[in-house]
PDB file of C-alpha atoms in Angstrom:
ATOM      1  CA  MET A   1      -0.027   0.005   0.042  1.00 42.00           C
ATOM      2  CA  PRO A   2       1.361   3.421  -0.859  1.00 48.00           C
ATOM      3  CA  ASN A   3       2.550   5.886   1.860  1.00 50.00           C
ATOM      4  CA  GLN A   4      -0.430   7.977   2.767  1.00 49.00           C
ATOM      5  CA  VAL A   5       1.770  10.900   4.211  1.00 53.00           C
ATOM      6  CA  ASP A   6       0.103  14.254   3.618  1.00 52.00           C
ATOM      7  CA  TYR A   7       2.031  16.088   0.645  1.00 56.00           C
ATOM      8  CA  HIS A   8       1.037  19.630   1.853  1.00 58.00           C
ATOM      9  CA  GLY A   9       4.292  19.867   3.904  1.00 67.00           C
ATOM     10  CA  ASN A  10       6.408  19.556   0.686  1.00 80.00           C
ATOM     11  CA  PHE A  11       5.323  23.094  -0.506  1.00 85.00           C
ATOM     12  CA  ASN A  12       5.044  26.536   1.305  1.00 91.00           C
ATOM     13  CA  ALA A  13       5.064  30.341   0.669  1.00 92.00           C
ATOM     14  CA  GLU A  14       8.957  30.359   0.491  1.00 93.00           C
ATOM     15  CA  ILE A  15       9.093  27.668  -2.104  1.00 94.00           C
ATOM     16  CA  PHE A  16       6.296  29.276  -4.065  1.00 95.00           C
ATOM     17  CA  GLU A  17       7.858  32.742  -4.000  1.00 96.00           C
ATOM     18  CA  ASP A  18      11.180  31.494  -5.204  1.00 96.00           C
ATOM     19  CA  LEU A  19       9.640  29.640  -8.077  1.00 96.00           C
ATOM     20  CA  PHE A  20       7.120  32.665  -8.734  1.00 97.00           C
ATOM     21  CA  SER A  21      10.168  34.941  -8.908  1.00 98.00           C
ATOM     22  CA  THR A  22      11.876  32.759 -11.529  1.00 98.00           C
ATOM     23  CA  LEU A  23       8.609  32.653 -13.409  1.00 97.00           C
ATOM     24  CA  CYS A  24       8.058  36.298 -13.346  1.00 98.00           C
ATOM     25  CA  LYS A  25      11.577  37.112 -14.626  1.00 98.00           C
ATOM     26  CA  ALA A  26      11.166  34.584 -17.441  1.00 98.00           C
ATOM     27  CA  LEU A  27       7.663  36.022 -18.455  1.00 98.00           C
ATOM     28  CA  TYR A  28       9.069  39.616 -18.475  1.00 98.00           C
ATOM     29  CA  GLU A  29      12.060  38.602 -20.609  1.00 98.00           C
ATOM     30  CA  LYS A  30       9.860  36.860 -23.081  1.00 98.00           C
ATOM     31  CA  TYR A  31       6.619  38.808 -23.142  1.00 98.00           C
ATOM     32  CA  GLY A  32       7.022  41.955 -21.095  1.00 98.00           C
ATOM     33  CA  PRO A  33       4.652  42.908 -18.467  1.00 98.00           C
ATOM     34  CA  VAL A  34       1.664  40.368 -18.036  1.00 98.00           C
ATOM     35  CA  ASN A  35      -1.525  39.840 -15.899  1.00 96.00           C
ATOM     36  CA  ILE A  36      -1.252  36.862 -13.710  1.00 95.00           C
ATOM     37  CA  HIS A  37      -4.228  35.270 -12.258  1.00 90.00           C
ATOM     38  CA  MET A  38      -4.250  32.900  -9.332  1.00 90.00           C
ATOM     39  CA  ASP A  39      -6.353  31.497  -6.561  1.00 88.00           C
ATOM     40  CA  GLY A  40      -6.336  32.284  -2.966  1.00 87.00           C
ATOM     41  CA  ALA A  41      -3.957  29.295  -1.729  1.00 88.00           C
ATOM     42  CA  SER A  42      -2.397  30.351   1.534  1.00 89.00           C
ATOM     43  CA  TYR A  43       1.129  30.158   0.041  1.00 92.00           C
ATOM     44  CA  HIS A  44      -0.060  32.683  -2.691  1.00 92.00           C
ATOM     45  CA  LYS A  45      -1.306  35.180  -0.038  1.00 92.00           C
ATOM     46  CA  ARG A  46       1.618  35.514   2.436  1.00 92.00           C
ATOM     47  CA  ARG A  47       1.415  38.944   3.810  1.00 89.00           C
ATOM     48  CA  VAL A  48       4.564  41.219   3.449  1.00 88.00           C
ATOM     49  CA  GLU A  49       3.693  42.681   6.736  1.00 85.00           C
ATOM     50  CA  ASN A  50       1.579  41.358   9.721  1.00 86.00           C
ATOM     51  CA  ILE A  51      -0.753  44.155  10.707  1.00 90.00           C
ATOM     52  CA  PRO A  52      -1.938  44.048  14.556  1.00 94.00           C
ATOM     53  CA  THR A  53      -5.339  42.582  15.249  1.00 92.00           C
ATOM     54  CA  SER A  54      -7.582  42.264  18.209  1.00 93.00           C
ATOM     55  CA  ASN A  55      -5.570  39.196  19.266  1.00 95.00           C
ATOM     56  CA  THR A  56      -2.299  41.198  19.166  1.00 95.00           C
ATOM     57  CA  LYS A  57      -0.526  42.045  22.455  1.00 96.00           C
ATOM     58  CA  LYS A  58      -0.531  45.574  23.491  1.00 96.00           C
ATOM     59  CA  GLN A  59       3.244  45.877  23.320  1.00 96.00           C
ATOM     60  CA  GLU A  60       3.283  44.520  19.851  1.00 96.00           C
ATOM     61  CA  ILE A  61       0.719  47.037  18.748  1.00 95.00           C
ATOM     62  CA  ILE A  62       2.798  49.804  20.407  1.00 95.00           C
ATOM     63  CA  ASP A  63       5.870  48.432  18.495  1.00 95.00           C
ATOM     64  CA  TRP A  64       4.010  48.541  15.259  1.00 93.00           C
ATOM     65  CA  LEU A  65       2.882  52.030  15.791  1.00 93.00           C
ATOM     66  CA  ASN A  66       6.502  53.251  16.631  1.00 94.00           C
ATOM     67  CA  ALA A  67       7.896  51.379  13.525  1.00 90.00           C
ATOM     68  CA  HIS A  68       5.474  53.376  11.487  1.00 88.00           C
ATOM     69  CA  ASN A  69       6.246  56.740  13.224  1.00 92.00           C
ATOM     70  CA  ILE A  70       2.658  57.100  14.411  1.00 92.00           C
ATOM     71  CA  VAL A  71       2.568  59.483  17.286  1.00 94.00           C
ATOM     72  CA  PHE A  72       0.253  58.557  20.130  1.00 94.00           C
ATOM     73  CA  SER A  73      -0.329  59.068  23.896  1.00 94.00           C
ATOM     74  CA  ASP A  74       0.990  56.547  26.436  1.00 92.00           C
ATOM     75  CA  GLU A  75      -2.329  56.668  28.136  1.00 95.00           C
ATOM     76  CA  LEU A  76      -4.251  55.009  25.129  1.00 95.00           C
ATOM     77  CA  ARG A  77      -5.745  51.638  25.877  1.00 95.00           C
ATOM     78  CA  ARG A  78      -5.569  48.745  23.512  1.00 95.00           C
ATOM     79  CA  PRO A  79      -8.816  49.280  21.611  1.00 95.00           C
ATOM     80  CA  GLU A  80      -7.800  52.944  20.915  1.00 96.00           C
ATOM     81  CA  LEU A  81      -4.282  51.768  19.684  1.00 96.00           C
ATOM     82  CA  LEU A  82      -5.966  49.309  17.471  1.00 96.00           C
ATOM     83  CA  GLU A  83      -7.986  52.194  16.041  1.00 96.00           C
ATOM     84  CA  LEU A  84      -4.842  54.118  15.149  1.00 94.00           C
ATOM     85  CA  VAL A  85      -3.583  50.978  13.538  1.00 94.00           C
ATOM     86  CA  GLN A  86      -6.744  50.721  11.340  1.00 92.00           C
ATOM     87  CA  MET A  87      -6.541  54.356  10.467  1.00 92.00           C
ATOM     88  CA  ASN A  88      -2.893  54.205   9.445  1.00 90.00           C
ATOM     89  CA  LYS A  89      -2.578  50.719   7.896  1.00 85.00           C
ATOM     90  CA  GLU A  90      -1.929  50.487   4.218  1.00 78.00           C
ATOM     91  CA  LYS A  91      -3.629  48.068   1.852  1.00 73.00           C
ATOM     92  CA  VAL A  92      -2.523  44.419   2.667  1.00 73.00           C
ATOM     93  CA  THR A  93       0.283  43.735   0.386  1.00 86.00           C
ATOM     94  CA  PHE A  94       1.091  39.997  -0.565  1.00 93.00           C
ATOM     95  CA  ALA A  95       4.643  38.894  -1.265  1.00 95.00           C
ATOM     96  CA  CYS A  96       3.750  37.537  -4.621  1.00 97.00           C
ATOM     97  CA  VAL A  97       2.258  40.875  -5.755  1.00 96.00           C
ATOM     98  CA  LYS A  98       5.471  42.503  -4.729  1.00 95.00           C
ATOM     99  CA  ILE A  99       7.513  40.036  -6.575  1.00 98.00           C
ATOM    100  CA  ALA A 100       5.314  40.387  -9.669  1.00 98.00           C
ATOM    101  CA  LYS A 101       5.683  44.396  -9.453  1.00 97.00           C
ATOM    102  CA  GLN A 102       9.422  44.091  -9.616  1.00 97.00           C
ATOM    103  CA  TYR A 103       8.838  42.824 -13.251  1.00 98.00           C
ATOM    104  CA  GLU A 104       5.836  45.273 -13.985  1.00 98.00           C
ATOM    105  CA  HIS A 105       3.411  42.406 -13.760  1.00 98.00           C
ATOM    106  CA  GLU A 106      -0.146  42.532 -12.253  1.00 97.00           C
ATOM    107  CA  VAL A 107      -1.619  39.956 -10.081  1.00 96.00           C
ATOM    108  CA  SER A 108      -5.382  39.177  -9.886  1.00 92.00           C
ATOM    109  CA  PHE A 109      -6.998  36.663  -7.422  1.00 91.00           C
ATOM    110  CA  THR A 110     -10.135  34.773  -8.241  1.00 88.00           C
ATOM    111  CA  PRO A 111     -12.877  35.192  -5.672  1.00 88.00           C
ATOM    112  CA  PRO A 112     -12.815  32.661  -2.763  1.00 84.00           C
ATOM    113  CA  TYR A 113     -14.984  29.554  -3.283  1.00 82.00           C
ATOM    114  CA  HIS A 114     -15.173  29.788  -6.909  1.00 81.00           C
ATOM    115  CA  CYS A 115     -13.071  26.963  -8.137  1.00 77.00           C
ATOM    116  CA  GLU A 116     -15.049  26.773 -11.274  1.00 77.00           C
ATOM    117  CA  LEU A 117     -13.123  29.895 -12.335  1.00 78.00           C
ATOM    118  CA  GLN A 118     -10.055  27.973 -12.277  1.00 76.00           C
ATOM    119  CA  PRO A 119      -9.972  25.494 -15.163  1.00 68.00           C
ATOM    120  CA  ILE A 120      -6.757  23.808 -13.759  1.00 73.00           C
ATOM    121  CA  GLU A 121      -8.592  22.637 -10.819  1.00 72.00           C
ATOM    122  CA  GLY A 122      -9.908  19.497 -12.510  1.00 75.00           C
ATOM    123  CA  ILE A 123      -6.513  18.510 -13.636  1.00 79.00           C
ATOM    124  CA  TRP A 124      -4.805  19.611 -10.422  1.00 76.00           C
ATOM    125  CA  SER A 125      -7.145  17.291  -8.292  1.00 77.00           C
ATOM    126  CA  VAL A 126      -5.956  14.354 -10.223  1.00 81.00           C
ATOM    127  CA  VAL A 127      -2.321  15.289  -9.916  1.00 83.00           C
ATOM    128  CA  LYS A 128      -2.627  15.918  -6.280  1.00 80.00           C
ATOM    129  CA  GLY A 129      -4.199  12.546  -5.835  1.00 81.00           C
ATOM    130  CA  GLU A 130      -1.253  10.830  -7.493  1.00 81.00           C
ATOM    131  CA  VAL A 131       1.319  12.900  -5.461  1.00 78.00           C
ATOM    132  CA  ALA A 132      -0.580  12.137  -2.073  1.00 78.00           C
ATOM    133  CA  HIS A 133      -0.308   8.402  -2.930  1.00 79.00           C
ATOM    134  CA  SER A 134       3.336   8.479  -3.839  1.00 78.00           C
ATOM    135  CA  GLY A 135       4.080   9.859  -0.512  1.00 70.00           C
ATOM    136  CA  PRO A 136       6.437  12.696   0.419  1.00 70.00           C
ATOM    137  CA  HIS A 137       9.054  14.026  -2.024  1.00 63.00           C
ATOM    138  CA  PRO A 138      12.466  14.916  -0.825  1.00 65.00           C
ATOM    139  CA  ASN A 139      12.275  18.394  -2.429  1.00 60.00           C
TER     140      ASN A 139
END
């Protein structure tokens, strides 16, 4: 019986971004700027910067505000500090978008829960099944 170990551990954001950077360079050299469409897989959407949330410790919120040169009173409580974060945060930037912009490419994401918009999904499900049954790959 084939090894049933989960294949997900063989791929992550770091590996994806390295491959994606190589792809972006090759696309640019051959075609110039292009539009790239991808789904919302977690490794596609690694954030460049973590923005404090309601679960973030107060000191980490303070550190984030200081790192962004945002002036605030030491007397502010956590909810008020989070309000400052919300008012001053930039639009979420994903690492793959930043990589693509280095080569003048644009990245668009398909809406969540609409796999029918990804024609590759039918083929990919077959490939993933084969990979899962073959066990973990050393790379």
